[in-house]
Amino acid sequence: MDHKRLDLDKLTKNFLQKCQSLPKIKVAVVFPCSEDSLEGAIEAHHLGLIDPVFIGPKSKIQDIAKGIKADIGDYDLIDIAEPQAAAEKAVRLARERKVAALMKGSLHTDELMHAVIKKENGLRTRRRISHAFIMAIEKYHKPFIVTDAAINIAPDLMAKKDIIQNAVDLFHAFNKERVPKVALLSAVETVHPEMTSTTDAACLAKMAEREQITGAIVDGPFAYDNVFSLHAAQTKNIKSTVIGDVDVFVVPNLEAGNILAKQMVLIADALSAGIILGAAVPIILTSRSDNIRSRIASCAVAVMMANANKTREYNEQYSL
């Protein structure tokens, strides 16, 4: 199966245009106390994607804005000195439906997520919260998702079920016409009783057949090389409809996902966007070291997800 190289510039342009055609969303930007976190949100606003509400120390944010020569006089800015308090304020705004998404600034992920996952007054739903990277590299013929690389450290079987369903729902927000192909990654492609990732993969594939996971073709376990490369799979005589055509790569644990995603960015120069799924609103989650391009792409994904959620809620409310 030979695929054409992906034109990343064209892909980015087409994706942004698609997102710009949707209604912009109001986003609580939590503690944007670095140049990249502030400038990324401002640029996403200039592109017509979001209306940011900055939450953090007012004087520091204003100083950073001056440093990047940005006028933020017309932006909403809520003066809160501490990152944890800023996160709690953002969650309250989301619960009150005053914002449609959250965006991580320069605070630690744990500080933001502590407010999000509170049993009372947080943003939990019945679904397990998980993270997904939407990525694209020139060598692979289409964008793909890597999950979970930031939230669930060592997910068990039922957590992986929700992680997969979150990623599948994300895929359908972009593409309602195709059934995504999900590959369950491990170190080997055979079931080994002492390697939990392989037994979990076998169970998850069967759960998808029984529609406990819906809307996707799910198969595994696979080692990364024999699902990414058709040649590697043929060498090992591995047969599956997902080989060489994966839409979602599901990793066995956070370490594997984090390493895989960062290798894609640093070695393969991948375009990437990070989003947290399974909460009451999309949460734009990028690394503090991520560049502005990644932050803008993540905002665009949140716009797509927030508008898909509105459509689903409307259909559920008014369906006969």
GROMACS .gro file of N, CA, C and O in nm, residues 84-201:
model
  472
   84GLN      N    1  -0.381   2.807   4.082
   84GLN     CA    2  -0.489   2.718   4.124
   84GLN      C    3  -0.622   2.791   4.130
   84GLN      O    4  -0.726   2.741   4.086
   85ALA      N    5  -0.619   2.913   4.182
   85ALA     CA    6  -0.742   2.993   4.189
   85ALA      C    7  -0.789   3.031   4.048
   85ALA      O    8  -0.910   3.037   4.022
   86ALA      N    9  -0.696   3.055   3.958
   86ALA     CA   10  -0.732   3.087   3.819
   86ALA      C   11  -0.801   2.967   3.754
   86ALA      O   12  -0.899   2.981   3.681
   87ALA      N   13  -0.749   2.847   3.782
   87ALA     CA   14  -0.810   2.726   3.726
   87ALA      C   15  -0.951   2.707   3.779
   87ALA      O   16  -1.043   2.671   3.704
   88GLU      N   17  -0.970   2.729   3.908
   88GLU     CA   18  -1.102   2.713   3.968
   88GLU      C   19  -1.201   2.814   3.911
   88GLU      O   20  -1.319   2.782   3.888
   89LYS      N   21  -1.155   2.936   3.886
   89LYS     CA   22  -1.242   3.037   3.824
   89LYS      C   23  -1.281   2.996   3.682
   89LYS      O   24  -1.397   3.010   3.642
   90ALA      N   25  -1.187   2.942   3.606
   90ALA     CA   26  -1.217   2.898   3.470
   90ALA      C   27  -1.322   2.787   3.469
   90ALA      O   28  -1.414   2.786   3.387
   91VAL      N   29  -1.309   2.694   3.563
   91VAL     CA   30  -1.406   2.585   3.573
   91VAL      C   31  -1.544   2.639   3.607
   91VAL      O   32  -1.645   2.594   3.551
   92ARG      N   33  -1.550   2.737   3.697
   92ARG     CA   34  -1.680   2.798   3.731
   92ARG      C   35  -1.744   2.863   3.608
   92ARG      O   36  -1.865   2.849   3.585
   93LEU      N   37  -1.664   2.931   3.529
   93LEU     CA   38  -1.717   2.994   3.408
   93LEU      C   39  -1.772   2.889   3.311
   93LEU      O   40  -1.876   2.910   3.247
   94ALA      N   41  -1.703   2.775   3.303
   94ALA     CA   42  -1.751   2.668   3.215
   94ALA      C   43  -1.880   2.608   3.268
   94ALA      O   44  -1.973   2.580   3.191
   95ARG      N   45  -1.889   2.587   3.399
   95ARG     CA   46  -2.010   2.531   3.458
   95ARG      C   47  -2.129   2.625   3.439
   95ARG      O   48  -2.243   2.581   3.423
   96GLU      N   49  -2.102   2.754   3.440
   96GLU     CA   50  -2.208   2.855   3.420
   96GLU      C   51  -2.235   2.882   3.272
   96GLU      O   52  -2.314   2.969   3.238
   97ARG      N   53  -2.167   2.807   3.185
   97ARG     CA   54  -2.180   2.819   3.039
   97ARG      C   55  -2.143   2.959   2.989
   97ARG      O   56  -2.196   3.006   2.888
   98LYS      N   57  -2.053   3.024   3.058
   98LYS     CA   58  -2.004   3.154   3.014
   98LYS      C   59  -1.884   3.140   2.921
   98LYS      O   60  -1.846   3.235   2.853
   99VAL      N   61  -1.823   3.021   2.920
   99VAL     CA   62  -1.719   2.987   2.822
   99VAL      C   63  -1.749   2.848   2.769
   99VAL      O   64  -1.810   2.766   2.838
  100ALA      N   65  -1.704   2.822   2.646
  100ALA     CA   66  -1.731   2.693   2.582
  100ALA      C   67  -1.612   2.598   2.588
  100ALA      O   68  -1.624   2.481   2.550
  101ALA      N   69  -1.498   2.647   2.634
  101ALA     CA   70  -1.378   2.563   2.643
  101ALA      C   71  -1.279   2.629   2.739
  101ALA      O   72  -1.290   2.749   2.769
  102LEU      N   73  -1.184   2.550   2.787
  102LEU     CA   74  -1.073   2.601   2.866
  102LEU      C   75  -0.944   2.585   2.787
  102LEU      O   76  -0.933   2.497   2.701
  103MET      N   77  -0.846   2.669   2.818
  103MET     CA   78  -0.715   2.659   2.753
  103MET      C   79  -0.607   2.674   2.858
  103MET      O   80  -0.606   2.770   2.935
  104LYS      N   81  -0.518   2.576   2.864
  104LYS     CA   82  -0.407   2.580   2.959
  104LYS      C   83  -0.305   2.685   2.916
  104LYS      O   84  -0.264   2.690   2.800
  105GLY      N   85  -0.267   2.769   3.011
  105GLY     CA   86  -0.162   2.866   2.986
  105GLY      C   87  -0.028   2.811   3.030
  105GLY      O   88   0.014   2.704   2.987
  106SER      N   89   0.040   2.882   3.122
  106SER     CA   90   0.175   2.841   3.162
  106SER      C   91   0.176   2.772   3.298
  106SER      O   92   0.282   2.750   3.355
  107LEU      N   93   0.060   2.739   3.352
  107LEU     CA   94   0.056   2.664   3.477
  107LEU      C   95   0.079   2.515   3.451
  107LEU      O   96   0.073   2.468   3.337
  108HIS      N   97   0.105   2.440   3.558
  108HIS     CA   98   0.123   2.296   3.544
  108HIS      C   99  -0.010   2.229   3.510
  108HIS      O  100  -0.116   2.273   3.556
  109THR      N  101  -0.003   2.121   3.435
  109THR     CA  102  -0.123   2.047   3.399
  109THR      C  103  -0.198   2.002   3.523
  109THR      O  104  -0.322   2.009   3.531
  110ASP      N  105  -0.125   1.955   3.626
  110ASP     CA  106  -0.189   1.907   3.749
  110ASP      C  107  -0.272   2.017   3.816
  110ASP      O  108  -0.378   1.989   3.873
  111GLU      N  109  -0.224   2.141   3.809
  111GLU     CA  110  -0.297   2.251   3.872
  111GLU      C  111  -0.430   2.276   3.802
  111GLU      O  112  -0.532   2.301   3.866
  112LEU      N  113  -0.429   2.268   3.670
  112LEU     CA  114  -0.553   2.285   3.595
  112LEU      C  115  -0.647   2.167   3.616
  112LEU      O  116  -0.767   2.183   3.644
  113MET      N  117  -0.593   2.046   3.606
  113MET     CA  118  -0.677   1.927   3.613
  113MET      C  119  -0.734   1.903   3.752
  113MET      O  120  -0.840   1.843   3.767
  114HIS      N  121  -0.666   1.950   3.856
  114HIS     CA  122  -0.719   1.937   3.992
  114HIS      C  123  -0.855   2.004   4.002
  114HIS      O  124  -0.948   1.951   4.065
  115ALA      N  125  -0.869   2.120   3.940
  115ALA     CA  126  -0.998   2.191   3.941
  115ALA      C  127  -1.099   2.122   3.850
  115ALA      O  128  -1.218   2.116   3.881
  116VAL      N  129  -1.053   2.067   3.738
  116VAL     CA  130  -1.143   2.005   3.640
  116VAL      C  131  -1.206   1.877   3.695
  116VAL      O  132  -1.326   1.852   3.676
  117ILE      N  133  -1.127   1.795   3.765
  117ILE     CA  134  -1.175   1.661   3.803
  117ILE      C  135  -1.239   1.655   3.941
  117ILE      O  136  -1.274   1.546   3.987
  118LYS      N  137  -1.258   1.767   4.006
  118LYS     CA  138  -1.325   1.766   4.137
  118LYS      C  139  -1.462   1.700   4.124
  118LYS      O  140  -1.537   1.726   4.030
  119LYS      N  141  -1.495   1.614   4.221
  119LYS     CA  142  -1.625   1.547   4.218
  119LYS      C  143  -1.739   1.647   4.232
  119LYS      O  144  -1.846   1.632   4.174
  120GLU      N  145  -1.716   1.749   4.313
  120GLU     CA  146  -1.815   1.856   4.328
  120GLU      C  147  -1.761   1.983   4.263
  120GLU      O  148  -1.648   2.023   4.287
  121ASN      N  149  -1.843   2.042   4.178
  121ASN     CA  150  -1.809   2.170   4.112
  121ASN      C  151  -1.694   2.159   4.013
  121ASN      O  152  -1.631   2.260   3.979
  122GLY      N  153  -1.669   2.036   3.964
  122GLY     CA  154  -1.571   2.019   3.858
  122GLY      C  155  -1.641   2.005   3.724
  122GLY      O  156  -1.756   2.046   3.706
  123LEU      N  157  -1.572   1.945   3.628
  123LEU     CA  158  -1.628   1.929   3.493
  123LEU      C  159  -1.635   1.783   3.451
  123LEU      O  160  -1.634   1.751   3.333
  124ARG      N  161  -1.645   1.694   3.549
  124ARG     CA  162  -1.653   1.552   3.518
  124ARG      C  163  -1.785   1.516   3.451
  124ARG      O  164  -1.888   1.580   3.474
  125THR      N  165  -1.780   1.412   3.371
  125THR     CA  166  -1.900   1.351   3.315
  125THR      C  167  -1.893   1.201   3.348
  125THR      O  168  -1.806   1.158   3.424
  126ARG      N  169  -1.982   1.123   3.292
  126ARG     CA  170  -1.977   0.979   3.315
  126ARG      C  171  -1.859   0.914   3.245
  126ARG      O  172  -1.818   0.804   3.280
  127ARG      N  173  -1.803   0.982   3.148
  127ARG     CA  174  -1.692   0.929   3.069
  127ARG      C  175  -1.558   0.961   3.137
  127ARG      O  176  -1.541   1.068   3.195
  128ARG      N  177  -1.465   0.869   3.130
  128ARG     CA  178  -1.330   0.892   3.178
  128ARG      C  179  -1.266   1.007   3.100
  128ARG      O  180  -1.277   1.014   2.977
  129ILE      N  181  -1.201   1.098   3.169
  129ILE     CA  182  -1.131   1.208   3.103
  129ILE      C  183  -0.999   1.157   3.045
  129ILE      O  184  -0.926   1.082   3.111
  130SER      N  185  -0.968   1.197   2.922
  130SER     CA  186  -0.844   1.153   2.859
  130SER      C  187  -0.792   1.261   2.766
  130SER      O  188  -0.862   1.356   2.732
  131HIS      N  189  -0.668   1.243   2.724
  131HIS     CA  190  -0.602   1.339   2.636
  131HIS      C  191  -0.581   1.276   2.499
  131HIS      O  192  -0.560   1.155   2.486
  132ALA      N  193  -0.585   1.359   2.396
  132ALA     CA  194  -0.555   1.312   2.261
  132ALA      C  195  -0.469   1.414   2.189
  132ALA      O  196  -0.493   1.534   2.199
  133PHE      N  197  -0.367   1.364   2.121
  133PHE     CA  198  -0.291   1.445   2.027
  133PHE      C  199  -0.345   1.418   1.887
  133PHE      O  200  -0.353   1.303   1.844
  134ILE      N  201  -0.382   1.522   1.815
  134ILE     CA  202  -0.412   1.510   1.673
  134ILE      C  203  -0.284   1.549   1.600
  134ILE      O  204  -0.231   1.659   1.621
  135MET      N  205  -0.233   1.461   1.516
  135MET     CA  206  -0.101   1.482   1.458
  135MET      C  207  -0.102   1.459   1.308
  135MET      O  208  -0.190   1.389   1.254
  136ALA      N  209  -0.003   1.516   1.241
  136ALA     CA  210   0.016   1.492   1.098
  136ALA      C  211   0.164   1.502   1.067
  136ALA      O  212   0.232   1.593   1.115
  137ILE      N  213   0.212   1.406   0.989
  137ILE     CA  214   0.351   1.409   0.943
  137ILE      C  215   0.350   1.385   0.792
  137ILE      O  216   0.258   1.324   0.738
  138GLU      N  217   0.453   1.433   0.725
  138GLU     CA  218   0.459   1.420   0.579
  138GLU      C  219   0.461   1.274   0.534
  138GLU      O  220   0.405   1.238   0.431
  139LYS      N  221   0.526   1.188   0.613
  139LYS     CA  222   0.547   1.049   0.572
  139LYS      C  223   0.420   0.965   0.577
  139LYS      O  224   0.411   0.861   0.511
  140TYR      N  225   0.321   1.009   0.655
  140TYR     CA  226   0.197   0.931   0.669
  140TYR      C  227   0.087   1.003   0.593
  140TYR      O  228   0.077   1.126   0.596
  141HIS      N  229  -0.001   0.928   0.529
  141HIS     CA  230  -0.090   0.982   0.427
  141HIS      C  231  -0.211   1.058   0.481
  141HIS      O  232  -0.287   1.116   0.403
  142LYS      N  233  -0.230   1.061   0.613
  142LYS     CA  234  -0.346   1.131   0.668
  142LYS      C  235  -0.318   1.168   0.813
  142LYS      O  236  -0.230   1.109   0.877
  143PRO      N  237  -0.391   1.264   0.867
  143PRO     CA  238  -0.377   1.295   1.009
  143PRO      C  239  -0.419   1.174   1.095
  143PRO      O  240  -0.497   1.090   1.051
  144PHE      N  241  -0.368   1.170   1.217
  144PHE     CA  242  -0.401   1.059   1.307
  144PHE      C  243  -0.403   1.109   1.450
  144PHE      O  244  -0.358   1.221   1.481
  145ILE      N  245  -0.455   1.026   1.538
  145ILE     CA  246  -0.468   1.060   1.679
  145ILE      C  247  -0.380   0.966   1.761
  145ILE      O  248  -0.373   0.847   1.733
  146VAL      N  249  -0.310   1.021   1.861
  146VAL     CA  250  -0.236   0.941   1.959
  146VAL      C  251  -0.297   0.965   2.096
  146VAL      O  252  -0.312   1.080   2.139
  147THR      N  253  -0.332   0.858   2.167
  147THR     CA  254  -0.397   0.871   2.296
  147THR      C  255  -0.360   0.754   2.385
  147THR      O  256  -0.337   0.643   2.336
  148ASP      N  257  -0.345   0.775   2.515
  148ASP     CA  258  -0.348   0.896   2.595
  148ASP      C  259  -0.205   0.926   2.635
  148ASP      O  260  -0.138   0.840   2.692
  149ALA      N  261  -0.160   1.047   2.612
  149ALA     CA  262  -0.020   1.082   2.635
  149ALA      C  263  -0.001   1.186   2.744
  149ALA      O  264   0.110   1.237   2.762
  150ALA      N  265  -0.107   1.218   2.820
  150ALA     CA  266  -0.092   1.327   2.916
  150ALA      C  267  -0.173   1.315   3.044
  150ALA      O  268  -0.142   1.383   3.142
  151ILE      N  269  -0.276   1.232   3.049
  151ILE     CA  270  -0.365   1.231   3.165
  151ILE      C  271  -0.360   1.099   3.242
  151ILE      O  272  -0.327   1.096   3.360
  152ASN      N  273  -0.393   0.989   3.177
  152ASN     CA  274  -0.404   0.860   3.245
  152ASN      C  275  -0.269   0.788   3.246
  152ASN      O  276  -0.220   0.746   3.141
  153ILE      N  277  -0.211   0.774   3.364
  153ILE     CA  278  -0.074   0.722   3.375
  153ILE      C  279  -0.068   0.574   3.338
  153ILE      O  280   0.014   0.533   3.256
  154ALA      N  281  -0.150   0.493   3.400
  154ALA     CA  282  -0.150   0.349   3.376
  154ALA      C  283  -0.294   0.301   3.368
  154ALA      O  284  -0.344   0.238   3.461
  155PRO      N  285  -0.365   0.331   3.260
  155PRO     CA  286  -0.507   0.301   3.253
  155PRO      C  287  -0.536   0.151   3.253
  155PRO      O  288  -0.463   0.073   3.190
  156ASP      N  289  -0.642   0.112   3.325
  156ASP     CA  290  -0.684  -0.027   3.321
  156ASP      C  291  -0.776  -0.050   3.202
  156ASP      O  292  -0.797   0.041   3.119
  157LEU      N  293  -0.832  -0.169   3.193
  157LEU     CA  294  -0.911  -0.206   3.075
  157LEU      C  295  -1.028  -0.111   3.053
  157LEU      O  296  -1.049  -0.061   2.940
  158MET      N  297  -1.105  -0.081   3.156
  158MET     CA  298  -1.224   0.002   3.138
  158MET      C  299  -1.187   0.148   3.113
  158MET      O  300  -1.258   0.219   3.042
  159ALA      N  301  -1.074   0.192   3.169
  159ALA     CA  302  -1.027   0.327   3.136
  159ALA      C  303  -0.988   0.335   2.989
  159ALA      O  304  -1.018   0.434   2.921
  160LYS      N  305  -0.923   0.230   2.939
  160LYS     CA  306  -0.884   0.228   2.797
  160LYS      C  307  -1.008   0.228   2.707
  160LYS      O  308  -1.007   0.289   2.599
  161LYS      N  309  -1.113   0.162   2.751
  161LYS     CA  310  -1.238   0.164   2.674
  161LYS      C  311  -1.286   0.308   2.655
  161LYS      O  312  -1.322   0.349   2.543
  162ASP      N  313  -1.287   0.387   2.763
  162ASP     CA  314  -1.330   0.527   2.752
  162ASP      C  315  -1.231   0.610   2.672
  162ASP      O  316  -1.271   0.700   2.595
  163ILE      N  317  -1.103   0.583   2.688
  163ILE     CA  318  -1.000   0.655   2.611
  163ILE      C  319  -1.023   0.635   2.461
  163ILE      O  320  -1.016   0.731   2.382
  164ILE      N  321  -1.053   0.510   2.423
  164ILE     CA  322  -1.079   0.482   2.282
  164ILE      C  323  -1.206   0.552   2.236
  164ILE      O  324  -1.208   0.617   2.129
  165GLN      N  325  -1.313   0.544   2.314
  165GLN     CA  326  -1.440   0.605   2.273
  165GLN      C  327  -1.427   0.756   2.262
  165GLN      O  328  -1.483   0.818   2.171
  166ASN      N  329  -1.351   0.818   2.354
  166ASN     CA  330  -1.327   0.962   2.343
  166ASN      C  331  -1.258   0.997   2.212
  166ASN      O  332  -1.295   1.094   2.144
  167ALA      N  333  -1.157   0.918   2.175
  167ALA     CA  334  -1.083   0.944   2.051
  167ALA      C  335  -1.171   0.922   1.928
  167ALA      O  336  -1.164   0.997   1.830
  168VAL      N  337  -1.254   0.819   1.933
  168VAL     CA  338  -1.345   0.791   1.821
  168VAL      C  339  -1.446   0.906   1.806
  168VAL      O  340  -1.473   0.951   1.694
  169ASP      N  341  -1.499   0.955   1.916
  169ASP     CA  342  -1.592   1.068   1.909
  169ASP      C  343  -1.522   1.192   1.853
  169ASP      O  344  -1.583   1.269   1.777
  170LEU      N  345  -1.397   1.212   1.891
  170LEU     CA  346  -1.319   1.324   1.835
  170LEU      C  347  -1.305   1.308   1.685
  170LEU      O  348  -1.325   1.403   1.608
  171PHE      N  349  -1.271   1.188   1.640
  171PHE     CA  350  -1.259   1.163   1.497
  171PHE      C  351  -1.388   1.197   1.424
  171PHE      O  352  -1.386   1.261   1.318
  172HIS      N  353  -1.501   1.156   1.479
  172HIS     CA  354  -1.629   1.179   1.412
  172HIS      C  355  -1.668   1.327   1.410
  172HIS      O  356  -1.748   1.368   1.326
  173ALA      N  357  -1.613   1.406   1.501
  173ALA     CA  358  -1.636   1.550   1.495
  173ALA      C  359  -1.574   1.611   1.370
  173ALA      O  360  -1.623   1.710   1.317
  174PHE      N  361  -1.468   1.548   1.319
  174PHE     CA  362  -1.400   1.595   1.198
  174PHE      C  363  -1.452   1.525   1.072
  174PHE      O  364  -1.456   1.585   0.966
  175ASN      N  365  -1.485   1.400   1.086
  175ASN     CA  366  -1.517   1.320   0.969
  175ASN      C  367  -1.631   1.224   1.001
  175ASN      O  368  -1.611   1.121   1.065
  176LYS      N  369  -1.750   1.261   0.959
  176LYS     CA  370  -1.868   1.179   0.988
  176LYS      C  371  -1.889   1.071   0.882
  176LYS      O  372  -1.975   0.986   0.898
  177GLU      N  373  -1.812   1.075   0.776
  177GLU     CA  374  -1.833   0.984   0.664
  177GLU      C  375  -1.759   0.852   0.679
  177GLU      O  376  -1.800   0.750   0.623
  178ARG      N  377  -1.649   0.850   0.753
  178ARG     CA  378  -1.564   0.731   0.760
  178ARG      C  379  -1.566   0.669   0.898
  178ARG      O  380  -1.587   0.737   0.998
  179VAL      N  381  -1.546   0.539   0.903
  179VAL     CA  382  -1.531   0.467   1.028
  179VAL      C  383  -1.382   0.463   1.062
  179VAL      O  384  -1.302   0.409   0.983
  180PRO      N  385  -1.339   0.519   1.174
  180PRO     CA  386  -1.196   0.522   1.205
  180PRO      C  387  -1.141   0.384   1.237
  180PRO      O  388  -1.211   0.297   1.292
  181LYS      N  389  -1.014   0.366   1.203
  181LYS     CA  390  -0.944   0.241   1.233
  181LYS      C  391  -0.851   0.265   1.352
  181LYS      O  392  -0.766   0.354   1.348
  182VAL      N  393  -0.870   0.185   1.455
  182VAL     CA  394  -0.800   0.204   1.583
  182VAL      C  395  -0.702   0.090   1.603
  182VAL      O  396  -0.740  -0.028   1.600
  183ALA      N  397  -0.575   0.123   1.627
  183ALA     CA  398  -0.470   0.024   1.653
  183ALA      C  399  -0.430   0.030   1.800
  183ALA      O  400  -0.398   0.137   1.852
  184LEU      N  401  -0.431  -0.085   1.866
  184LEU     CA  402  -0.395  -0.096   2.007
  184LEU      C  403  -0.249  -0.139   2.016
  184LEU      O  404  -0.213  -0.250   1.977
  185LEU      N  405  -0.163  -0.048   2.064
  185LEU     CA  406  -0.019  -0.070   2.060
  185LEU      C  407   0.033  -0.143   2.183
  185LEU      O  408  -0.018  -0.126   2.294
  186SER      N  409   0.136  -0.222   2.159
  186SER     CA  410   0.210  -0.290   2.265
  186SER      C  411   0.352  -0.308   2.214
  186SER      O  412   0.391  -0.245   2.115
  187ALA      N  413   0.429  -0.394   2.279
  187ALA     CA  414   0.565  -0.423   2.231
  187ALA      C  415   0.565  -0.537   2.130
  187ALA      O  416   0.663  -0.554   2.056
  188VAL      N  417   0.459  -0.616   2.127
  188VAL     CA  418   0.450  -0.732   2.039
  188VAL      C  419   0.309  -0.738   1.979
  188VAL      O  420   0.219  -0.667   2.021
  189GLU      N  421   0.294  -0.827   1.881
  189GLU     CA  422   0.166  -0.836   1.812
  189GLU      C  423   0.088  -0.962   1.850
  189GLU      O  424  -0.015  -0.993   1.790
  190THR      N  425   0.136  -1.033   1.950
  190THR     CA  426   0.067  -1.153   1.997
  190THR      C  427   0.024  -1.135   2.142
  190THR      O  428   0.085  -1.058   2.217
  191VAL      N  429  -0.079  -1.209   2.181
  191VAL     CA  430  -0.128  -1.201   2.319
  191VAL      C  431  -0.035  -1.278   2.410
  191VAL      O  432  -0.006  -1.396   2.388
  192HIS      N  433   0.016  -1.208   2.513
  192HIS     CA  434   0.107  -1.269   2.610
  192HIS      C  435   0.048  -1.246   2.749
  192HIS      O  436   0.035  -1.131   2.792
  193PRO      N  437   0.016  -1.352   2.822
  193PRO     CA  438  -0.052  -1.337   2.952
  193PRO      C  439   0.021  -1.250   3.053
  193PRO      O  440  -0.042  -1.187   3.138
  194GLU      N  441   0.154  -1.243   3.042
  194GLU     CA  442   0.230  -1.164   3.139
  194GLU      C  443   0.247  -1.019   3.093
  194GLU      O  444   0.305  -0.938   3.167
  195MET      N  445   0.199  -0.986   2.976
  195MET     CA  446   0.207  -0.849   2.925
  195MET      C  447   0.065  -0.794   2.917
  195MET      O  448  -0.009  -0.822   2.823
  196THR      N  449   0.027  -0.715   3.017
  196THR     CA  450  -0.112  -0.672   3.032
  196THR      C  451  -0.162  -0.596   2.910
  196THR      O  452  -0.280  -0.607   2.873
  197SER      N  453  -0.075  -0.519   2.847
  197SER     CA  454  -0.119  -0.440   2.731
  197SER      C  455  -0.170  -0.529   2.619
  197SER      O  456  -0.259  -0.490   2.542
  198THR      N  457  -0.117  -0.652   2.608
  198THR     CA  458  -0.162  -0.741   2.501
  198THR      C  459  -0.297  -0.805   2.536
  198THR      O  460  -0.383  -0.819   2.448
  199THR      N  461  -0.316  -0.843   2.660
  199THR     CA  462  -0.445  -0.902   2.698
  199THR      C  463  -0.554  -0.795   2.697
  199THR      O  464  -0.668  -0.822   2.657
  200ASP      N  465  -0.520  -0.675   2.740
  200ASP     CA  466  -0.616  -0.565   2.731
  200ASP      C  467  -0.656  -0.540   2.586
  200ASP      O  468  -0.775  -0.520   2.554
  201ALA      N  469  -0.558  -0.541   2.497
  201ALA     CA  470  -0.586  -0.515   2.356
  201ALA      C  471  -0.681  -0.619   2.298
  201ALA      O  472  -0.775  -0.587   2.225
   0.00000   0.00000   0.00000
